Amino acid sequence: MNKMSLLARFEEVAESLFTGLFKKNSKARLQPVELAKELVRVMLKNKQISISQVYVPNVYRVYLHSRDWGSFASFGDAFLVELSKYLYAEGTKNGFTFLSKPSIELHSDDTVKPREMFIEVDFDDSIEVTWGDEEEEEYNGQNDNFEEELTEFLNLDSSGRRINYILEVILGPDAGKTFPLEEDSYHIGRHSQCEIVVRDPEVSRRHLRVRREGKDWIIDDLGSTNGTFLNGQPITRERISLGDRIKMGQTVLILRHE
C-alpha cells in the first residue's frame, strides 16, 4: 500500500466519522487530513537511529485551539484509533520501529492559534494501545527481539556511542548557550554555585533541579518565586522528553541530544 492509498484510506474513514461536519466551512476548520499529515511529519523529524533499527516516537500529544479540539474530541476514541493506524502504517511502510502502537492524545490549548497545532512526542515502552479489532493479532507478532533492541536504543546512537544530552537556551538573556548533561544532577538558577547559572533576573537563585532517573530526566521546581513551566503548563515535578520546553522567568530551555 503506497503513501497516497494510505492517506486516501484515512480520508475516507475520517469523512465517514465526521459525516460532513468538516465539509462545512472547511477553510475555517482544521481538517483531519491536515492533522494526519502533520503527525507523519513530526514522526519523521523525531526518528532515532540505534545500531540495528530506526525508532520513531510512539506517543504524540497534540495541542489544538479549543475550537479545533472540540470538533475532533466530540468523536471520541474512534478518530484517535484511525490516526494511530494511519501513523503506524506509514511508519512500518518506511521500515521504522515503534515501541508500541502509536498513542495519540488531543489537548485543548488556546495558546495555540486556530487551525494550527503543537505536537509533543515521546518514546515510552510502558504505553499500551488497543485498536480492538483483528489487526491486534497481526501487530503482536512483529517485535520478538524488542527488549534487546530497546536497550540499545535507549543508550546508543547510530555509531554505538552513548547518547549525550544537552540543555539549549532558546529564549532569554542566555539564548544560544548549551549545557551538556554529563552528570546525573544539575541545579539551575542565578546563584554562582549552581551547576548551570543563568543571568535572567526573573529566575530564582536556586530555581530548579534537573536530574537523571534511569533512562529519564526529571525536573523539580525548588520553590521558585515565578514558577517553572513545561510546554506551557506549571509544574513542580515532571519527567521531560526530547524537545520539551522548560520555561523559568524569561528563559526557555529545550532538551536535545548531540
Short mmCIF file of C-alpha atoms in Angstrom, two decimals:
data_model
loop_
_atom_site.label_atom_id
_atom_site.label_comp_id
_atom_site.label_asym_id
_atom_site.label_seq_id
_atom_site.Cartn_x
_atom_site.Cartn_y
_atom_site.Cartn_z
CA MET A 1 0.00 0.00 0.00
CA ASN A 2 1.61 3.27 -1.10
CA LYS A 3 1.52 6.63 0.66
CA MET A 4 -1.33 8.02 -1.42
CA SER A 5 -3.53 5.00 -0.80
CA LEU A 6 -2.85 5.14 2.95
CA LEU A 7 -3.82 8.79 3.02
CA ALA A 8 -6.85 8.15 0.83
CA ARG A 9 -7.98 5.37 3.17
CA PHE A 10 -7.60 7.66 6.16
CA GLU A 11 -9.54 10.45 4.45
CA GLU A 12 -12.34 8.03 3.58
CA VAL A 13 -12.64 6.75 7.15
CA ALA A 14 -12.38 10.25 8.63
CA GLU A 15 -15.11 11.51 6.31
CA SER A 16 -17.41 8.68 7.38
CA LEU A 17 -16.76 9.54 11.03
CA PHE A 18 -17.40 13.25 10.71
CA THR A 19 -20.37 12.92 8.33
CA GLY A 20 -19.92 16.21 6.56
CA LEU A 21 -19.04 18.36 9.57
CA PHE A 22 -15.67 19.31 8.12
CA LYS A 23 -17.02 19.97 4.65
CA LYS A 24 -18.93 22.93 6.03
CA ASN A 25 -16.73 25.99 6.44
CA SER A 26 -13.73 23.84 5.54
CA LYS A 27 -11.45 26.85 5.26
CA ALA A 28 -12.27 27.82 8.84
CA ARG A 29 -11.59 24.41 10.39
CA LEU A 30 -8.51 22.29 10.82
CA GLN A 31 -9.07 19.23 8.64
CA PRO A 32 -8.48 15.62 9.75
CA VAL A 33 -6.08 15.06 6.86
CA GLU A 34 -4.01 18.09 7.92
CA LEU A 35 -3.63 16.60 11.39
CA ALA A 36 -2.64 13.22 9.92
CA LYS A 37 -0.01 14.77 7.64
CA GLU A 38 1.49 16.80 10.49
CA LEU A 39 1.75 13.70 12.69
CA VAL A 40 3.73 11.96 9.93
CA ARG A 41 6.00 14.99 9.53
CA VAL A 42 6.69 15.09 13.27
CA MET A 43 7.27 11.33 13.33
CA LEU A 44 9.91 11.61 10.59
CA LYS A 45 11.56 14.62 12.23
CA ASN A 46 12.00 12.78 15.53
CA LYS A 47 13.23 9.39 14.32
CA GLN A 48 16.20 7.97 16.25
CA ILE A 49 18.76 5.51 14.92
CA SER A 50 20.12 2.63 17.01
CA ILE A 51 22.65 0.02 15.91
CA SER A 52 20.11 -2.06 14.01
CA GLN A 53 16.80 -0.17 13.99
CA VAL A 54 15.30 3.22 13.22
CA TYR A 55 12.88 4.11 16.00
CA VAL A 56 10.09 6.66 15.85
CA PRO A 57 8.07 8.10 18.74
CA ASN A 58 5.10 6.09 19.95
CA VAL A 59 3.47 8.89 21.98
CA TYR A 60 2.04 12.01 20.32
CA ARG A 61 0.40 14.78 22.37
CA VAL A 62 -1.42 17.16 20.04
CA TYR A 63 -2.32 20.62 21.34
CA LEU A 64 -5.09 22.44 19.45
CA HIS A 65 -7.08 25.63 19.85
CA SER A 66 -10.29 24.86 21.75
CA ARG A 67 -12.40 25.39 18.62
CA ASP A 68 -10.47 22.78 16.63
CA TRP A 69 -10.09 20.48 19.62
CA GLY A 70 -13.84 20.45 20.26
CA SER A 71 -14.60 19.32 16.71
CA PHE A 72 -12.21 16.38 16.93
CA ALA A 73 -12.84 15.44 20.56
CA SER A 74 -16.58 15.08 20.04
CA PHE A 75 -15.94 11.90 18.04
CA GLY A 76 -14.05 10.19 20.85
CA ASP A 77 -11.68 7.27 20.51
CA ALA A 78 -12.73 6.18 17.02
CA PHE A 79 -10.86 9.05 15.38
CA LEU A 80 -7.77 8.52 17.56
CA VAL A 81 -7.70 4.84 16.59
CA GLU A 82 -7.79 5.75 12.89
CA LEU A 83 -4.95 8.24 13.41
CA SER A 84 -2.96 5.58 15.23
CA LYS A 85 -3.49 3.04 12.46
CA TYR A 86 -2.54 5.56 9.79
CA LEU A 87 0.63 6.64 11.58
CA TYR A 88 1.61 3.03 12.29
CA ALA A 89 1.09 2.06 8.65
CA GLU A 90 3.22 4.99 7.46
CA GLY A 91 5.99 4.16 9.91
CA THR A 92 6.17 0.43 9.21
CA LYS A 93 6.00 1.06 5.47
CA ASN A 94 9.22 3.04 5.84
CA GLY A 95 10.85 0.33 7.96
CA PHE A 96 10.60 2.20 11.27
CA THR A 97 10.09 0.59 14.67
CA PHE A 98 7.59 1.74 17.31
CA LEU A 99 7.91 0.85 20.99
CA SER A 100 4.14 0.26 20.89
CA LYS A 101 1.32 1.12 18.58
CA PRO A 102 1.12 4.93 18.41
CA SER A 103 -0.71 6.63 21.27
CA ILE A 104 -2.31 9.90 20.18
CA GLU A 105 -3.75 12.41 22.63
CA LEU A 106 -5.68 15.58 21.82
CA HIS A 107 -5.47 18.53 24.22
CA SER A 108 -7.17 21.92 24.22
CA ASP A 109 -4.75 24.84 24.49
CA ASP A 110 -5.75 28.37 23.48
CA THR A 111 -2.12 29.48 23.35
CA VAL A 112 -2.20 27.61 20.02
CA LYS A 113 -3.76 29.58 17.17
CA PRO A 114 -6.87 28.26 15.35
CA ARG A 115 -6.01 25.85 12.51
CA GLU A 116 -2.52 25.34 13.95
CA MET A 117 -1.17 22.61 16.20
CA PHE A 118 1.70 21.91 18.55
CA ILE A 119 2.79 18.28 18.90
CA GLU A 120 4.94 16.80 21.67
CA VAL A 121 6.44 13.35 21.20
CA ASP A 122 7.85 10.70 23.49
CA PHE A 123 9.37 7.23 23.45
CA ASP A 124 7.59 5.22 26.18
CA ASP A 125 7.76 1.44 26.35
CA SER A 126 5.10 1.31 29.10
CA ILE A 127 2.31 2.51 26.78
CA GLU A 128 -0.37 0.02 25.68
CA VAL A 129 -2.71 0.97 22.86
CA THR A 130 -5.70 -1.19 21.88
CA TRP A 131 -7.31 -0.95 18.48
CA GLY A 132 -9.90 -3.54 19.40
CA ASP A 133 -10.11 -5.42 16.10
CA GLU A 134 -8.49 -8.19 14.08
CA GLU A 135 -5.43 -6.04 13.42
CA GLU A 136 -4.26 -6.68 17.01
CA GLU A 137 -3.11 -10.23 16.22
CA GLU A 138 -1.15 -9.11 13.14
CA TYR A 139 0.66 -6.44 15.16
CA ASN A 140 1.53 -8.53 18.22
CA GLY A 141 3.96 -10.87 16.50
CA GLN A 142 6.19 -8.24 14.93
CA ASN A 143 8.74 -7.33 17.64
CA ASP A 144 10.07 -10.61 19.08
CA ASN A 145 13.55 -9.11 19.71
CA PHE A 146 12.12 -5.88 21.04
CA GLU A 147 13.63 -5.85 24.54
CA GLU A 148 17.22 -6.28 23.35
CA GLU A 149 16.78 -3.62 20.69
CA LEU A 150 15.13 -1.25 23.15
CA THR A 151 18.13 -1.44 25.48
CA GLU A 152 20.39 -0.49 22.56
CA PHE A 153 18.10 2.35 21.52
CA LEU A 154 17.84 3.95 24.96
CA ASN A 155 21.59 4.23 25.40
CA LEU A 156 23.27 4.35 22.00
CA ASP A 157 23.28 6.44 18.84
CA SER A 158 23.92 5.22 15.30
CA SER A 159 27.69 4.89 15.86
CA GLY A 160 27.34 2.87 19.05
CA ARG A 161 28.22 5.74 21.39
CA ARG A 162 26.19 6.62 24.46
CA ILE A 163 23.72 9.44 23.81
CA ASN A 164 24.87 12.80 25.17
CA TYR A 165 22.05 15.08 26.30
CA ILE A 166 22.23 18.88 26.34
CA LEU A 167 20.06 21.74 27.52
CA GLU A 168 19.93 24.56 24.99
CA VAL A 169 18.75 28.07 25.91
CA ILE A 170 16.48 29.23 23.08
CA LEU A 171 15.00 32.35 24.72
CA GLY A 172 16.20 34.77 27.38
CA PRO A 173 19.42 36.62 28.26
CA ASP A 174 21.50 33.47 27.73
CA ALA A 175 19.93 32.47 24.39
CA GLY A 176 22.29 30.37 22.30
CA LYS A 177 24.13 28.78 25.21
CA THR A 178 24.20 24.99 25.55
CA PHE A 179 24.87 22.94 28.67
CA PRO A 180 25.98 19.30 28.29
CA LEU A 181 24.28 17.00 30.82
CA GLU A 182 27.27 14.79 31.69
CA GLU A 183 26.42 14.30 35.37
CA ASP A 184 23.28 12.91 37.00
CA SER A 185 22.04 16.10 38.68
CA TYR A 186 22.17 19.84 38.00
CA HIS A 187 20.83 22.87 39.85
CA ILE A 188 19.79 25.78 37.63
CA GLY A 189 19.47 29.35 38.86
CA ARG A 190 21.20 32.71 39.32
CA HIS A 191 23.40 31.60 42.22
CA SER A 192 27.04 31.23 41.24
CA GLN A 193 27.21 27.82 42.93
CA CYS A 194 24.53 26.32 40.68
CA GLU A 195 25.92 23.88 38.14
CA ILE A 196 24.03 25.81 35.43
CA VAL A 197 23.99 29.57 36.02
CA VAL A 198 21.61 31.87 34.12
CA ARG A 199 21.54 35.69 34.12
CA ASP A 200 17.76 36.07 33.95
CA PRO A 201 16.63 38.42 36.79
CA GLU A 202 13.23 36.65 36.91
CA VAL A 203 14.90 33.32 37.73
CA SER A 204 15.36 32.41 41.41
CA ARG A 205 18.82 31.91 42.89
CA ARG A 206 18.17 28.13 43.01
CA HIS A 207 15.23 27.78 40.66
CA LEU A 208 15.04 24.13 39.63
CA ARG A 209 16.93 20.87 39.53
CA VAL A 210 17.37 18.57 36.53
CA ARG A 211 18.31 15.01 37.39
CA ARG A 212 18.68 11.66 35.68
CA GLU A 213 16.41 8.86 36.86
CA GLY A 214 17.20 5.67 34.97
CA LYS A 215 16.68 6.46 31.29
CA ASP A 216 14.61 9.56 32.10
CA TRP A 217 15.35 13.17 33.00
CA ILE A 218 13.25 14.73 35.77
CA ILE A 219 12.83 18.42 36.62
CA ASP A 220 11.92 19.62 40.12
CA ASP A 221 10.91 23.19 40.87
CA LEU A 222 12.76 24.24 44.05
CA GLY A 223 10.09 26.60 45.38
CA SER A 224 10.95 29.31 42.88
CA THR A 225 9.28 32.72 43.06
CA ASN A 226 7.96 32.78 39.48
CA GLY A 227 7.46 29.05 38.96
CA THR A 228 8.58 26.52 36.34
CA PHE A 229 6.59 25.68 33.21
CA LEU A 230 6.86 22.62 30.98
CA ASN A 231 5.42 23.13 27.49
CA GLY A 232 3.32 25.98 28.87
CA GLN A 233 1.98 24.14 31.92
CA PRO A 234 3.06 24.95 35.51
CA ILE A 235 4.82 22.02 37.19
CA THR A 236 6.51 21.12 40.46
CA ARG A 237 7.98 17.79 39.36
CA GLU A 238 7.76 16.24 35.91
CA ARG A 239 9.55 13.91 33.53
CA ILE A 240 10.92 15.66 30.46
CA SER A 241 11.44 14.31 26.95
CA LEU A 242 13.48 15.35 23.94
CA GLY A 243 12.10 18.58 22.51
CA ASP A 244 10.29 19.63 25.69
CA ARG A 245 10.38 23.36 26.54
CA ILE A 246 11.25 24.36 30.09
CA LYS A 247 10.36 27.97 30.94
CA MET A 248 11.55 29.89 34.00
CA GLY A 249 11.27 33.66 34.03
CA GLN A 250 12.20 34.94 30.57
CA THR A 251 14.38 31.89 29.91
CA VAL A 252 13.28 28.91 27.82
CA LEU A 253 15.44 25.78 27.59
CA ILE A 254 14.95 22.74 25.40
CA LEU A 255 16.23 19.20 25.95
CA ARG A 256 18.23 17.87 22.98
CA HIS A 257 20.89 15.29 22.32
CA GLU A 258 24.15 15.66 20.43
#
